[in-house]
Amino acid sequence: MSQPAPLAEPHVMNTYGRVNIALAHGKGLRVWDTQGREYFDALSGIAVNTLGHAHPKLVPALQEQVAQLIHCSNYYHVPGQELVAQKLVQHSGLSNVFFCNSGLEANEAALKLARKLGNDRGYKHPKVVVCEHAFHGRSLATLSATGNPKIHAGFFPLVEGFIRVPFNDIEGLKKAVEGEPEVTAVFFEVIQGEGGIHPARIEYLQQVRALCDERDWLMMLDEVQCGMGRTGKWFAHQWAGIQPDVMALAKGLGSGVPVGAVVAGPKAAGLFQPGNHGTTFGGNPLAMRAALETLRIIEEDQLLANAQRVGEHLLQRLRATLGALDAVVDVRGQGLMIGVELDRPCAALIQQAADAGLLISVTAERVIRLLPALIITEAEADELVQRLLPVVQNFLAQPR
């Protein structure tokens, strides 16, 4: 399909390889661009729009809050923070919450907690164990924790203090920390998103929990992309029946309004004291109203069960259709976090799918990433497959 002339952005930094469309409005799993063209949104702003677009319960709540108070300083009590924290504590079994604005900030705060623990213990060079192929953000510390050389390129020297280990390999972890007396934490994603939609095995999560207990380390989990109900439980680690000491959240917590959170248990919650950490915008009244309403709607509309049920339906439909293609290596995922791995780089599919009215992303060069809103129905899941299959077939028919 022919494309309109590129949308001019002469004053915006050139940090994104953008698809040549500009979105104007949305409803449910549909969005429309500035030219009036409709798209099926299978990406949800990269797992952000938990409730889809223009949710009829969320919109009036945000309108009401905007008319009351958008922002105030953390010099003062923000009642919404305690209400959201109570919910997150209830759903996680942990004890305390720090609010920020993004997953990067949540992960940065988690790393600061690990560093603070090491300093409190008198360690000269405290270490955090992180995983290969991980993605934790683009600040210097989270970039250094990330296991992707392409993300590192151009930003050396990296922050020190990380021990990198294979993902899903408890023996590899144990071997890597031999002779390392100043380890304070193990930090990893429960499902690697940017790394290609690779879930941690249940037994691995349980093994890391046991190792952290044995060696008095913090178990810190990055649930920024896979948390907030996306797998069918509030948090993906709950499928393993464990609790972390620190958990980073963001993306879907505010259904599009920027909200990040660090949820901590007793082992870590008291490490920060006044002056150790803070934020200007984090936890402001608008963000807290968005998070509170998101949590309430997930509960009221039973979206955890929906994510589990429709996610399984979508996974089976994808395996039965795309999985039958010779060039498809694997179809994997959990709940509404699914990856379709091809045997070749497929970044061109982002634009080709958009041309066909479907919004997706490609991660780890070869993996189609699907992250539809938690409100998706089985009929919409079928439509997603029907739209995606011919796009992939046409792509695979092109010369390599």
Coordinates of C-alpha atoms in Angstrom, one line a residue:
M1 CA 0.0 0.0 0.0
S2 CA 1.3 3.5 -0.8
Q3 CA 2.1 5.6 2.2
P4 CA 1.4 9.3 2.7
A5 CA 4.3 11.7 2.8
P6 CA 6.4 11.3 6.0
L7 CA 5.0 13.3 8.9
A8 CA 7.4 16.1 9.5
E9 CA 9.1 16.3 12.9
P10 CA 12.0 18.8 12.4
H11 CA 12.2 19.8 16.1
V12 CA 11.8 16.3 17.7
M13 CA 15.0 14.3 18.4
N14 CA 15.5 11.4 16.1
T15 CA 15.2 8.6 18.6
Y16 CA 12.5 6.4 17.1
G17 CA 12.1 4.6 13.8
R18 CA 8.5 5.6 13.6
V19 CA 5.7 3.9 11.7
N20 CA 4.4 6.6 9.3
I21 CA 1.0 7.2 11.0
A22 CA -0.3 9.5 13.7
L23 CA -3.0 8.3 16.0
A24 CA -5.9 10.6 16.9
H25 CA -8.4 8.7 19.0
G26 CA -9.5 5.2 20.1
K27 CA -12.2 3.1 21.6
G28 CA -11.7 -0.3 23.1
L29 CA -9.2 -2.2 20.9
R30 CA -9.7 0.2 18.0
V31 CA -7.7 3.3 17.2
W32 CA -8.0 5.8 14.3
D33 CA -5.3 7.9 12.8
T34 CA -5.4 11.6 11.7
Q35 CA -6.6 10.5 8.3
G36 CA -9.6 8.6 9.7
R37 CA -8.2 5.1 9.1
E38 CA -9.1 2.4 11.7
Y39 CA -6.6 0.0 13.2
F40 CA -6.8 -3.0 15.5
D41 CA -4.5 -2.4 18.4
A42 CA -2.7 -5.5 19.4
L43 CA 0.1 -3.7 21.2
S44 CA -1.7 -1.5 23.8
G45 CA 1.1 1.1 23.8
I46 CA 3.5 -1.7 24.7
A47 CA 1.4 -3.2 27.5
V48 CA 0.3 0.2 28.8
N49 CA -3.4 0.6 27.8
T50 CA -4.7 -2.1 30.2
L51 CA -8.3 -1.1 29.7
G52 CA -8.0 -0.4 26.0
H53 CA -8.9 3.1 24.8
A54 CA -11.5 5.5 26.2
H55 CA -12.8 3.0 28.8
P56 CA -16.3 4.2 29.9
K57 CA -15.5 3.8 33.6
L58 CA -12.0 5.3 33.4
V59 CA -12.6 8.4 31.4
P60 CA -15.1 10.1 33.7
A61 CA -13.0 9.4 36.7
L62 CA -10.0 11.1 35.1
Q63 CA -12.1 14.0 33.9
E64 CA -13.3 14.5 37.5
Q65 CA -9.8 14.3 38.9
V66 CA -8.4 16.8 36.3
A67 CA -11.1 19.3 37.4
Q68 CA -10.1 18.8 41.1
L69 CA -6.3 18.5 41.4
I70 CA -3.7 17.3 38.8
H71 CA -0.5 17.7 40.8
C72 CA 0.9 18.6 44.1
S73 CA 4.3 18.1 45.7
N74 CA 5.3 15.1 47.8
Y75 CA 6.0 17.7 50.5
Y76 CA 2.3 16.9 51.4
H77 CA 0.3 13.8 51.9
V78 CA -1.4 12.5 48.8
P79 CA -4.4 10.4 49.9
G80 CA -4.5 8.5 46.6
Q81 CA -1.1 7.1 47.3
E82 CA -2.2 5.3 50.4
L83 CA -5.3 4.0 48.6
V84 CA -3.3 2.6 45.7
A85 CA -0.5 1.3 48.0
Q86 CA -3.1 -0.6 50.0
K87 CA -4.4 -2.3 46.9
L88 CA -0.9 -3.2 45.7
V89 CA 0.0 -4.5 49.1
Q90 CA -3.2 -6.5 49.3
H91 CA -2.6 -8.1 45.9
S92 CA 1.1 -8.8 46.3
G93 CA 1.4 -9.7 50.0
L94 CA 4.3 -7.3 50.3
S95 CA 4.3 -4.3 52.7
N96 CA 5.2 -0.9 51.3
V97 CA 5.2 1.1 48.0
F98 CA 7.2 3.9 46.5
F99 CA 5.5 5.7 43.5
C100 CA 7.4 7.1 40.5
N101 CA 6.5 7.7 36.8
S102 CA 7.9 4.8 34.7
G103 CA 9.4 1.3 34.6
L104 CA 12.8 2.8 34.2
E105 CA 12.4 4.8 37.4
A106 CA 10.9 1.8 39.3
N107 CA 13.9 -0.4 38.2
E108 CA 16.3 2.4 39.1
A109 CA 14.8 2.6 42.6
A110 CA 15.0 -1.2 43.0
L111 CA 18.7 -1.0 42.1
K112 CA 19.2 1.8 44.6
L113 CA 17.6 -0.4 47.3
A114 CA 20.1 -3.1 46.5
R115 CA 23.0 -0.7 46.6
K116 CA 21.7 0.8 49.9
L117 CA 21.5 -2.6 51.4
G118 CA 25.1 -3.3 50.4
N119 CA 26.3 0.0 51.8
D120 CA 24.4 -0.7 55.1
R121 CA 26.2 -4.0 55.3
G122 CA 29.6 -2.3 54.8
Y123 CA 30.3 -3.8 51.4
K124 CA 32.9 -1.8 49.4
H125 CA 31.6 -3.2 46.0
P126 CA 28.1 -4.5 46.3
K127 CA 26.9 -6.6 43.4
V128 CA 23.6 -7.3 41.8
V129 CA 23.0 -10.5 39.7
V130 CA 21.2 -9.8 36.4
C131 CA 20.3 -11.9 33.3
E132 CA 21.4 -12.2 29.8
H133 CA 18.9 -10.8 27.2
A134 CA 17.2 -8.7 29.9
F135 CA 15.8 -5.2 29.4
H136 CA 15.4 -2.9 32.4
G137 CA 15.5 0.6 30.9
R138 CA 17.7 3.3 29.4
S139 CA 19.1 5.3 32.3
L140 CA 22.8 4.5 32.8
A141 CA 22.2 2.1 35.7
T142 CA 19.2 0.3 34.1
L143 CA 21.0 0.2 30.8
S144 CA 24.0 -1.4 32.5
A145 CA 21.7 -4.0 34.1
T146 CA 20.2 -4.7 30.6
G147 CA 21.7 -7.7 28.8
N148 CA 21.7 -6.3 25.3
P149 CA 25.0 -5.1 23.7
K150 CA 23.1 -3.0 21.2
I151 CA 21.6 -1.0 24.1
H152 CA 25.0 -0.6 25.6
A153 CA 26.7 0.7 22.4
G154 CA 27.7 4.3 22.6
F155 CA 27.2 4.7 26.3
F156 CA 30.4 3.3 27.9
P157 CA 31.6 3.1 30.5
L158 CA 28.8 1.2 32.0
V159 CA 27.8 1.3 35.7
E160 CA 29.8 -1.3 37.6
G161 CA 28.4 -3.8 40.1
F162 CA 26.5 -6.3 37.9
I163 CA 27.1 -10.0 37.5
R164 CA 25.4 -11.3 34.3
V165 CA 24.1 -14.8 34.2
P166 CA 22.1 -17.0 31.8
F167 CA 18.3 -16.8 32.2
N168 CA 16.4 -19.8 33.6
D169 CA 19.7 -21.5 34.7
I170 CA 20.1 -21.8 38.5
E171 CA 23.4 -23.7 38.2
G172 CA 24.8 -21.0 35.9
L173 CA 23.7 -18.4 38.5
K174 CA 25.4 -20.3 41.4
K175 CA 28.6 -20.7 39.4
A176 CA 28.7 -17.0 38.5
V177 CA 28.6 -15.9 42.1
E178 CA 31.3 -18.2 43.3
G179 CA 33.9 -16.1 45.1
E180 CA 31.6 -13.1 45.2
P181 CA 31.0 -12.3 48.9
E182 CA 29.3 -8.9 48.3
V183 CA 26.2 -9.9 46.3
T184 CA 23.1 -8.2 47.6
A185 CA 20.3 -9.1 45.1
V186 CA 19.2 -11.0 42.1
F187 CA 17.2 -8.9 39.6
F188 CA 15.4 -10.2 36.5
E189 CA 12.2 -10.1 34.5
V190 CA 9.6 -12.8 35.2
I191 CA 8.9 -12.8 31.4
Q192 CA 11.6 -11.3 29.2
G193 CA 9.7 -8.9 27.0
E194 CA 12.3 -7.1 24.9
G195 CA 14.4 -10.3 25.0
G196 CA 11.8 -12.1 22.9
I197 CA 8.9 -13.2 25.2
H198 CA 10.7 -15.8 27.3
P199 CA 9.0 -16.8 30.5
A200 CA 10.9 -17.8 33.6
R201 CA 10.2 -21.4 34.5
I202 CA 8.2 -21.9 37.7
E203 CA 10.9 -24.1 39.1
Y204 CA 13.5 -21.4 38.3
L205 CA 11.6 -18.8 40.2
Q206 CA 11.3 -21.1 43.2
Q207 CA 15.0 -22.0 43.0
V208 CA 16.0 -18.3 43.0
R209 CA 13.7 -17.6 45.9
A210 CA 15.3 -20.4 47.9
L211 CA 18.8 -19.3 47.0
C212 CA 18.1 -15.7 48.0
D213 CA 16.7 -16.9 51.4
E214 CA 19.7 -19.1 51.9
R215 CA 22.3 -16.3 51.1
D216 CA 20.3 -13.4 52.5
W217 CA 20.0 -11.6 49.2
L218 CA 17.0 -9.6 47.9
M219 CA 14.9 -11.2 45.2
M220 CA 14.0 -8.3 43.0
L221 CA 11.6 -8.8 40.0
D222 CA 11.0 -6.6 37.1
E223 CA 7.2 -7.0 36.4
V224 CA 7.0 -3.7 34.4
Q225 CA 5.7 -5.4 31.3
C226 CA 4.3 -8.7 32.5
G227 CA 2.6 -7.5 35.7
M228 CA -0.8 -5.9 36.3
G229 CA -2.9 -8.9 35.3
R230 CA -1.3 -9.5 31.9
T231 CA -0.7 -13.2 32.6
G232 CA -4.0 -13.9 34.3
K233 CA -2.7 -13.2 37.8
W234 CA -2.0 -9.8 39.3
F235 CA 1.8 -10.5 38.9
A236 CA 3.5 -13.1 36.8
H237 CA 5.6 -14.5 39.6
Q238 CA 2.4 -15.6 41.5
W239 CA 2.1 -18.6 39.2
A240 CA 5.1 -20.0 41.0
G241 CA 3.6 -19.4 44.5
I242 CA 6.4 -17.2 45.7
Q243 CA 6.9 -13.6 46.9
P244 CA 9.8 -11.4 45.9
D245 CA 11.4 -8.9 48.3
V246 CA 11.2 -6.1 45.7
M247 CA 8.9 -5.7 42.6
A248 CA 9.0 -3.0 39.9
L249 CA 5.7 -2.1 38.2
A250 CA 4.7 0.5 35.6
K251 CA 3.2 0.3 32.1
G252 CA -0.3 -1.0 32.7
L253 CA -0.7 0.4 36.2
G254 CA -2.3 3.6 35.0
S255 CA -3.9 2.5 31.8
G256 CA -2.1 5.1 29.8
V257 CA -1.4 7.7 32.6
P258 CA 2.3 7.4 33.5
V259 CA 2.6 5.5 36.8
G260 CA 5.5 3.5 38.2
A261 CA 5.8 1.7 41.5
V262 CA 8.3 -0.2 43.6
V263 CA 6.6 -2.7 45.9
A264 CA 8.7 -4.0 48.7
G265 CA 8.5 -6.5 51.5
P266 CA 9.9 -6.2 55.1
K267 CA 13.4 -7.1 54.1
A268 CA 13.7 -4.0 51.8
A269 CA 10.9 -1.6 52.6
G270 CA 12.7 0.2 55.4
L271 CA 16.0 0.7 53.5
F272 CA 15.0 4.1 52.1
Q273 CA 14.6 6.9 54.6
P274 CA 13.7 10.6 54.0
G275 CA 16.4 12.1 51.7
N276 CA 17.5 8.8 50.2
H277 CA 15.1 8.8 47.2
G278 CA 12.3 10.9 45.8
T279 CA 10.4 12.2 42.8
T280 CA 8.7 15.4 41.6
F281 CA 5.8 13.9 39.6
G282 CA 5.6 10.4 41.0
G283 CA 2.4 9.6 42.8
N284 CA 0.6 12.8 42.0
P285 CA -3.2 12.9 42.3
L286 CA -4.0 12.3 38.7
A287 CA -1.6 9.3 38.4
M288 CA -3.0 7.8 41.6
R289 CA -6.6 8.2 40.4
A290 CA -5.7 6.5 37.2
A291 CA -4.0 3.6 39.1
L292 CA -6.8 3.3 41.6
E293 CA -9.5 3.2 38.9
T294 CA -7.5 0.7 36.8
L295 CA -7.2 -1.6 39.8
R296 CA -10.8 -1.3 40.6
I297 CA -12.0 -2.0 37.1
I298 CA -9.7 -5.0 36.7
E299 CA -11.4 -6.4 39.8
E300 CA -15.0 -5.4 39.0
D301 CA -14.8 -6.7 35.4
Q302 CA -12.9 -9.9 36.3
L303 CA -10.1 -9.0 33.8
L304 CA -7.6 -11.4 35.4
A305 CA -9.8 -14.4 34.5
N306 CA -10.4 -12.8 31.0
A307 CA -6.7 -12.4 30.4
Q308 CA -6.1 -16.1 31.3
R309 CA -9.0 -17.4 29.3
V310 CA -8.7 -15.3 26.2
G311 CA -4.9 -15.5 26.3
E312 CA -5.0 -19.2 26.2
H313 CA -7.6 -19.1 23.3
L314 CA -5.3 -16.7 21.4
L315 CA -2.2 -18.7 22.0
Q316 CA -3.9 -21.9 20.7
R317 CA -5.3 -20.1 17.6
L318 CA -1.9 -18.7 16.8
R319 CA -0.3 -22.1 17.2
A320 CA -2.9 -23.7 14.9
T321 CA -2.4 -21.1 12.2
L322 CA 0.9 -19.3 12.3
G323 CA 2.5 -22.2 14.1
A324 CA 1.8 -24.3 11.0
L325 CA 4.0 -22.1 8.8
D326 CA 7.5 -23.6 8.1
A327 CA 9.2 -20.3 9.0
V328 CA 7.6 -20.0 12.4
V329 CA 10.1 -21.3 15.0
D330 CA 7.9 -21.0 18.1
V331 CA 4.7 -19.5 19.5
R332 CA 5.0 -18.9 23.2
G333 CA 3.8 -16.7 26.0
Q334 CA 1.5 -16.5 28.9
G335 CA -1.9 -14.8 29.2
L336 CA -2.0 -11.8 26.9
M337 CA 1.8 -11.6 26.5
I338 CA 2.6 -13.6 23.4
G339 CA 5.5 -13.9 21.0
V340 CA 5.6 -15.5 17.6
E341 CA 9.3 -16.2 16.6
L342 CA 10.2 -16.4 13.0
D343 CA 13.4 -17.9 11.5
R344 CA 14.4 -14.5 10.1
P345 CA 14.5 -10.8 11.1
C346 CA 11.1 -9.3 10.7
A347 CA 11.1 -5.7 11.8
A348 CA 9.5 -4.8 8.4
L349 CA 6.3 -6.5 9.7
I350 CA 5.6 -3.5 11.9
Q351 CA 4.9 -1.2 8.9
Q352 CA 3.4 -4.0 6.8
A353 CA 0.9 -4.9 9.6
A354 CA 0.0 -1.2 10.1
D355 CA -0.7 -1.0 6.3
A356 CA -3.1 -3.9 6.9
G357 CA -4.8 -2.1 9.8
L358 CA -3.0 -4.0 12.6
L359 CA -0.7 -2.6 15.3
I360 CA 2.0 -4.9 16.6
S361 CA 5.7 -4.7 17.5
V362 CA 8.8 -6.8 16.8
T363 CA 11.3 -7.5 19.5
A364 CA 14.6 -9.4 19.6
E365 CA 14.7 -8.9 15.8
R366 CA 12.7 -12.0 15.0
V367 CA 9.7 -12.1 17.4
I368 CA 6.3 -10.7 16.8
R369 CA 5.1 -9.3 20.1
L370 CA 1.4 -9.2 20.9
L371 CA 0.1 -7.3 24.0
P372 CA -3.6 -6.7 23.5
A373 CA -5.6 -4.9 26.2
L374 CA -7.0 -7.0 29.0
I375 CA -10.6 -6.3 27.8
I376 CA -10.1 -8.3 24.6
T377 CA -12.8 -10.9 23.8
E378 CA -12.4 -14.3 22.1
A379 CA -14.0 -12.9 19.0
E380 CA -11.5 -10.1 19.0
A381 CA -8.7 -12.6 19.5
D382 CA -9.9 -14.5 16.5
E383 CA -10.0 -11.2 14.5
L384 CA -6.4 -10.5 15.6
V385 CA -5.3 -13.9 14.2
Q386 CA -7.3 -13.4 11.0
R387 CA -5.6 -10.0 10.4
L388 CA -2.1 -11.2 11.4
L389 CA -1.9 -14.5 9.4
P390 CA -2.0 -13.0 5.8
V391 CA 0.4 -10.3 6.8
V392 CA 3.0 -12.9 8.0
Q393 CA 2.3 -15.1 5.0
N394 CA 2.9 -12.2 2.6
F395 CA 6.0 -11.2 4.4
L396 CA 7.4 -14.8 4.3
A397 CA 6.7 -14.8 0.5
Q398 CA 9.0 -11.9 -0.1
P399 CA 12.6 -12.5 -1.1
R400 CA 15.0 -12.7 1.9

